Short mmCIF file of C-alpha atoms in Angstrom, two decimals:
data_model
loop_
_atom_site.label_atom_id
_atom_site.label_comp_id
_atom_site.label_asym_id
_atom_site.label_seq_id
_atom_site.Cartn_x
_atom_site.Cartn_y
_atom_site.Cartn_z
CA UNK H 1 112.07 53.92 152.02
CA UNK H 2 115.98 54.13 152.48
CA UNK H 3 117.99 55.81 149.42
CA UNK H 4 118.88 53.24 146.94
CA UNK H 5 122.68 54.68 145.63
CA UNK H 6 121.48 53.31 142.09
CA UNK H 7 118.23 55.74 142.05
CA UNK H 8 118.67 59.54 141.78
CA UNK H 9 118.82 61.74 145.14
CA UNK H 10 119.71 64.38 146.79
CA UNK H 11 121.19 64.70 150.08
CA UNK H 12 118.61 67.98 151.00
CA UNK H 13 115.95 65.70 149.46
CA UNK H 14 116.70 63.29 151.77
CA UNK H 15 116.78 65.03 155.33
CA UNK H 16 113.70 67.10 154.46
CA UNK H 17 111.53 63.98 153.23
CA UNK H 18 110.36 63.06 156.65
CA UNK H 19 109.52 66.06 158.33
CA UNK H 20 107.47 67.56 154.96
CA UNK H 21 105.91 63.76 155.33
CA UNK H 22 105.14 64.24 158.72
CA UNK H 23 103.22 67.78 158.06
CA UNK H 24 101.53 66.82 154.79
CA UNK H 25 99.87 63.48 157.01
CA UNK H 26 97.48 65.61 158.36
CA UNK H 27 96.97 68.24 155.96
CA UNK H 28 96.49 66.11 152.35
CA UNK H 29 92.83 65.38 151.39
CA UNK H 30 91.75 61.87 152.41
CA UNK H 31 91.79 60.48 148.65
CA UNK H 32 92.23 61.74 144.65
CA UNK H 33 94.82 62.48 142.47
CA UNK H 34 97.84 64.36 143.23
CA UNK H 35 100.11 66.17 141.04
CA UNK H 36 103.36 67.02 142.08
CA UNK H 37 105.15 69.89 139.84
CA UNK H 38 109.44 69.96 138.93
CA UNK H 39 109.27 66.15 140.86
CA UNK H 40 113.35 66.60 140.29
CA UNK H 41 115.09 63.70 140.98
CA UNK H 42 111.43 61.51 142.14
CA UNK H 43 112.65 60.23 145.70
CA UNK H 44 109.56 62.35 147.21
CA UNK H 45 106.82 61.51 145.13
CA UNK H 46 108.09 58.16 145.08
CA UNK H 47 108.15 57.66 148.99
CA UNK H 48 104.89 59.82 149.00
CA UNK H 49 103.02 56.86 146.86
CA UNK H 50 104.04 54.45 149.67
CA UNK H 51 102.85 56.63 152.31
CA UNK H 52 99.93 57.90 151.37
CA UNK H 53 98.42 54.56 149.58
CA UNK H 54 94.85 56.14 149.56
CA UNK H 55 96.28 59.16 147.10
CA UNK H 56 97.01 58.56 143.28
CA UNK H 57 100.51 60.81 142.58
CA UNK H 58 101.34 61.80 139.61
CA UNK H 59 104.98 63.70 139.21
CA UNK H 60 106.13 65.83 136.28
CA UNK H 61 109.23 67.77 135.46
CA UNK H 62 110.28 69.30 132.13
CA UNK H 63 114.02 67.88 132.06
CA UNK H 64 114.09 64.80 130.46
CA UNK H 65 116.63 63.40 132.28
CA UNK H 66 114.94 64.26 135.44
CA UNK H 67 112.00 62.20 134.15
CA UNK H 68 113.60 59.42 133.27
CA UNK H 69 115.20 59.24 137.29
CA UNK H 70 111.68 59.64 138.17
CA UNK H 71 110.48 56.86 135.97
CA UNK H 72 113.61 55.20 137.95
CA UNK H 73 112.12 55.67 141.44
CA UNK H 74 108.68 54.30 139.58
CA UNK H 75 109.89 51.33 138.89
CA UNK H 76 111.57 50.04 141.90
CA UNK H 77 109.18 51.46 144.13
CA UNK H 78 106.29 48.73 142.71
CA UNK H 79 102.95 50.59 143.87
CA UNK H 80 99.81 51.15 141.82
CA UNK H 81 98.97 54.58 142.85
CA UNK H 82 102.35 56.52 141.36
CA UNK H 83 102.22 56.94 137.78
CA UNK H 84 104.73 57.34 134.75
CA UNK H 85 105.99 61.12 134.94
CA UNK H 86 104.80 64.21 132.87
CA UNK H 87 106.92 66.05 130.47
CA UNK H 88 105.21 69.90 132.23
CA UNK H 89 106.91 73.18 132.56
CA UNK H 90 105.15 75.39 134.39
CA UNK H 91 106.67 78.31 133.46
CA UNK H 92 106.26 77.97 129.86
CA UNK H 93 102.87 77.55 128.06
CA UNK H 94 99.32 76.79 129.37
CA UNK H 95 99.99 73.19 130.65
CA UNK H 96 96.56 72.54 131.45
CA UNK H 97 96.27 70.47 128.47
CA UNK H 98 98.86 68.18 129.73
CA UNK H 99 97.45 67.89 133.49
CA UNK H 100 93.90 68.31 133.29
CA UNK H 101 92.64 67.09 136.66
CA UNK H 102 90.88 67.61 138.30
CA UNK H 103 93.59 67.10 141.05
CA UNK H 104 92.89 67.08 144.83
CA UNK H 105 95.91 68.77 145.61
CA UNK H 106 99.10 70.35 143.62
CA UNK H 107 102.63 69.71 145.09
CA UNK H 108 105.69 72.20 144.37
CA UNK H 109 108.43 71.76 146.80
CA UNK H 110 112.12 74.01 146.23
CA UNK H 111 110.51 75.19 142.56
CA UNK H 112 109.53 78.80 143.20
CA UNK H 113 113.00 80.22 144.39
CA UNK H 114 114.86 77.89 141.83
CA UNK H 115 113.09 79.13 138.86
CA UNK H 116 112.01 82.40 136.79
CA UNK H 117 108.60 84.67 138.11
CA UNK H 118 106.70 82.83 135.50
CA UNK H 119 107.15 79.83 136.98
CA UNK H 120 105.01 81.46 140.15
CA UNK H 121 102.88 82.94 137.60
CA UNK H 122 102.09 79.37 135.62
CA UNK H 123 101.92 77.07 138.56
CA UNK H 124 99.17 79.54 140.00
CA UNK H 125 96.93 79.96 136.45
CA UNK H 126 97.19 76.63 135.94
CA UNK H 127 96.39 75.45 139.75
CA UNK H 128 93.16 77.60 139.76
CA UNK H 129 91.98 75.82 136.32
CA UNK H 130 92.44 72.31 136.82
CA UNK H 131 91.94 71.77 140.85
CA UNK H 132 89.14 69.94 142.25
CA UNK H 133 86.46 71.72 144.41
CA UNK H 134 88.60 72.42 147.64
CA UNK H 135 91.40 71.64 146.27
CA UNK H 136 95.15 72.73 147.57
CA UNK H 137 98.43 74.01 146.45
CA UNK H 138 101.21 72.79 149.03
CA UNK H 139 104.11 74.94 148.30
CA UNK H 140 107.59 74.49 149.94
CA UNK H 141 110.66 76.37 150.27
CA UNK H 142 111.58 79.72 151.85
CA UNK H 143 110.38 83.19 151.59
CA UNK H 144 110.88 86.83 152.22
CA UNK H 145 107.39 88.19 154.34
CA UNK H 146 107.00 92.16 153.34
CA UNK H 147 110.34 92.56 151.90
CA UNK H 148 112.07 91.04 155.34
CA UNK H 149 114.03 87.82 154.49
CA UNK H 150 115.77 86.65 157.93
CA UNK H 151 118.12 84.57 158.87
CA UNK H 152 121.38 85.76 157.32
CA UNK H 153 121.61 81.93 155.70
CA UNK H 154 118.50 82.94 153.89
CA UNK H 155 120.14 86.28 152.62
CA UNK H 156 123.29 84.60 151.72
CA UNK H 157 121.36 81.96 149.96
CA UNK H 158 118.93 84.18 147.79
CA UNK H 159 122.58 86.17 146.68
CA UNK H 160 123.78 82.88 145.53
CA UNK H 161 120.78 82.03 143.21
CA UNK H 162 120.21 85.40 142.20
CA UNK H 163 124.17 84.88 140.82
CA UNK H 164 123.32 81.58 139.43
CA UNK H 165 120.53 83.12 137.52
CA UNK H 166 119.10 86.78 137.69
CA UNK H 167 115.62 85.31 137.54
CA UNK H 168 115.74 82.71 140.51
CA UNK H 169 116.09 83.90 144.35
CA UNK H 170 113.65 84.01 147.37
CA UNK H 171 109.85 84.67 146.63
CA UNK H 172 108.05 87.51 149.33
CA UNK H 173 105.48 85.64 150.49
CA UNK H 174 102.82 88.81 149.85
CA UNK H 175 103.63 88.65 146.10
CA UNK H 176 102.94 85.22 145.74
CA UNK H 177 99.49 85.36 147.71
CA UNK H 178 99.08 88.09 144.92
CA UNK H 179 99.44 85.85 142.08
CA UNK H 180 97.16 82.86 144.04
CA UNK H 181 94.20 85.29 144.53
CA UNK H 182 93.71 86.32 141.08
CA UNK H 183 93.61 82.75 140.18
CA UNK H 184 91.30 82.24 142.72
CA UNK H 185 93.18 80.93 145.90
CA UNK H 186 93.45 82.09 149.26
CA UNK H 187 96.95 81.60 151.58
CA UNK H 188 94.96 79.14 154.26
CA UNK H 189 98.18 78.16 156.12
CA UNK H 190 101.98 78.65 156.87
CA UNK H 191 104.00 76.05 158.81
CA UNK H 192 107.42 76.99 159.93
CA UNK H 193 109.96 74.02 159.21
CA UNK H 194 113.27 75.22 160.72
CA UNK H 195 114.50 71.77 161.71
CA UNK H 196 115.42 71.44 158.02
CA UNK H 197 116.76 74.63 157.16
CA UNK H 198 115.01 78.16 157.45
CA UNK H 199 112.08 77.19 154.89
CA UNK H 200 108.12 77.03 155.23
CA UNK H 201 104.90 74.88 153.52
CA UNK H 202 102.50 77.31 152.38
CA UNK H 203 98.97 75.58 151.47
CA UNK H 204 96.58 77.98 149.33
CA UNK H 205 93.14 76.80 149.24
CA UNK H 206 90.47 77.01 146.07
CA UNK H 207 88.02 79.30 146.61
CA UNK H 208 84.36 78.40 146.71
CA UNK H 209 82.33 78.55 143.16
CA UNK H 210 80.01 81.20 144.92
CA UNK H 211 82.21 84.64 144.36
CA UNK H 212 81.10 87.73 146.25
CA UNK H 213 81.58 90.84 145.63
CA UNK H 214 82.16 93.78 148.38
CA UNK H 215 79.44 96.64 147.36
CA UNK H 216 79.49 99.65 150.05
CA UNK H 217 79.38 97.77 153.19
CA UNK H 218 80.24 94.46 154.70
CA UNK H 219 76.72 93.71 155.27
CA UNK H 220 75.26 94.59 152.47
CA UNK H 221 76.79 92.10 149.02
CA UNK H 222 75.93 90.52 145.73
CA UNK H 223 76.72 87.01 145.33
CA UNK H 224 76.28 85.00 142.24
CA UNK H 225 76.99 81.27 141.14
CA UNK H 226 75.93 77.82 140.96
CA UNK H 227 72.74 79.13 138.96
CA UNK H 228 71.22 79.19 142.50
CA UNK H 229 69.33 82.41 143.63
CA UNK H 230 67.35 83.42 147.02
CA UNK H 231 68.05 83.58 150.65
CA UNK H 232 70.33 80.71 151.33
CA UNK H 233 73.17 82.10 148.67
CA UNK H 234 73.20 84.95 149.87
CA UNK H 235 73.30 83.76 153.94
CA UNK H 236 76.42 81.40 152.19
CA UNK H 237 77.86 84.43 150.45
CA UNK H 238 77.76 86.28 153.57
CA UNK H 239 79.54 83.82 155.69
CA UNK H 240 82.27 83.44 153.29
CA UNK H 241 82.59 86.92 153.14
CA UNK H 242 83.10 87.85 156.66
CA UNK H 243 85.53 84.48 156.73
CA UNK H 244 87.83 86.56 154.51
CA UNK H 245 87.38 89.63 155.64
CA UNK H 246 88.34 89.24 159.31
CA UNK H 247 91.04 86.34 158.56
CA UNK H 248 93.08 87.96 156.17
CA UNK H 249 92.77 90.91 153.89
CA UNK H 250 90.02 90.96 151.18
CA UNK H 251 91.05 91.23 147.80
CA UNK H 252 89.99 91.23 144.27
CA UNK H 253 88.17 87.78 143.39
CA UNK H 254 87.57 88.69 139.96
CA UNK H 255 85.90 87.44 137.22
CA UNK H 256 82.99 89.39 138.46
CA UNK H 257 79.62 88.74 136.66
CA UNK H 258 75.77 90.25 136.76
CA UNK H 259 74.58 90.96 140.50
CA UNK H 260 71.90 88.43 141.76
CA UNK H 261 68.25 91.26 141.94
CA UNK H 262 68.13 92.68 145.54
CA UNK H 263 64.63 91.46 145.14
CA UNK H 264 66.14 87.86 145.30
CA UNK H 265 65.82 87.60 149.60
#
């Protein structure tokens, strides 16, 4: 869709629209509801509905002005599958109650560097409570990886929030994954998007219902979940647990509850 001057836009919005469009083709689920978080001025979400006619979007942002541009965008685009916006802050109070889901996927693009920790903090909670089963957060913007943030642009960039606002700037990437895997994601995938500026997706996956737990060795674990007991959940915790173990470092699950009897296989 080209930029109608009477709708709200942005010209970054603009040049980075078809290359994120291009790399969420192939990586959105195949059909369900999709929220998108901060939706800003709406020309994504709205050129997202046309694209992706087999999805149901539905955009929030907590500014009402922003809203009512996105309610704009709604309008003139004339689809079925984009509805009327959210008023939802992240960042503030539970806003599970105002999104429910269960969403097949969570959108935040340029929110996480442009807004306070608890924004990180709330988008996170609330993704890991309202998701459907194998459902994804798609996250873009840039970000620092172990305390390195590179180019120079980037550095320059992150000084110039962090003036704007002590509480905005760059995210590191390893303190984000932090705040996905106590809410039960995992960091599943990073795509590098330099064409349009030194910036990155990041897609977190939901973690199975089955939770394992790491006793004394690898081979050796409790599993519980899914009131299921025997053999086959504990060959499926197994696999899952030596997926996470040798792609990426295993950390806390949580929310830990009775071990299944060793008796059970």
């Amino acid at each position: 869709m080209s930029v109608n001057e009477a709708l709200p836009s942005t010209p970054a919005g603009e040049r980075n629209l078809a290359p994120l469009t291009a790399v969420l083709r192939s990586r959105l689920p195949a059909a369900g509801d999709v929220l998108e978080v901060a939706s800003g001025t709406g020309q994504h979400v709205a050129h997202w509905a046309r694209a992706f006619s087999n999805l149901v979007f539905q955009p929030s942002d907590p500014d009402a002005e922003a809203r009512a541009g996105i309610e704009a965008w709604r309008r003139a685009t004339v689809v079925g599958n984009l509805r009327a916006p959210l008023a939802l802050d992240v960042g503030g109070a539970d806003w599970t109650g105002v999104a429910p889901g269960p969403w097949a996927a969570i959108l935040a693009v340029n929110l996480l560097h442009i807004a306070p920790w608890t924004a990180t903090l709330g988008l996170f909670a609330g993704a890991g409570a309202t998701l459907a089963a194998g459902g994804r957060v798609f996250v873009y913007g840039p970000f620092a990886e172990d305390g390195v943030l590179e180019p120079e642009s980037n550095r320059r960039f992150d000084a110039l929030l962090r003036a704007q606002d002590p509480a905005w700037g760059v995210r590191d990437l390893a303190e984000v994954r932090a705040v996905a895997d106590q809410a039960g994601l995992a960091l599943v995938e990073q795509v590098a998007m330099h064409g349009i500026g030194v910036a990155g997706l990041a897609v977190f996956h939901l973690l199975p219902a089955v939770r394992c737990v790491l006793v004394s060795t690898i081979s050796r674990h409790l599993c519980h979940g899914e009131k299921r007991v025997g053999k086959s959940l504990i060959d499926e915790c197994g696999a899952y647990l030596a997926r996470i173990v040798f792609r990426t470092r295993l950390v806390k699950i949580g929310h830990a509850a009775s071990a299944v009897s060793t008796g059970a296989s």
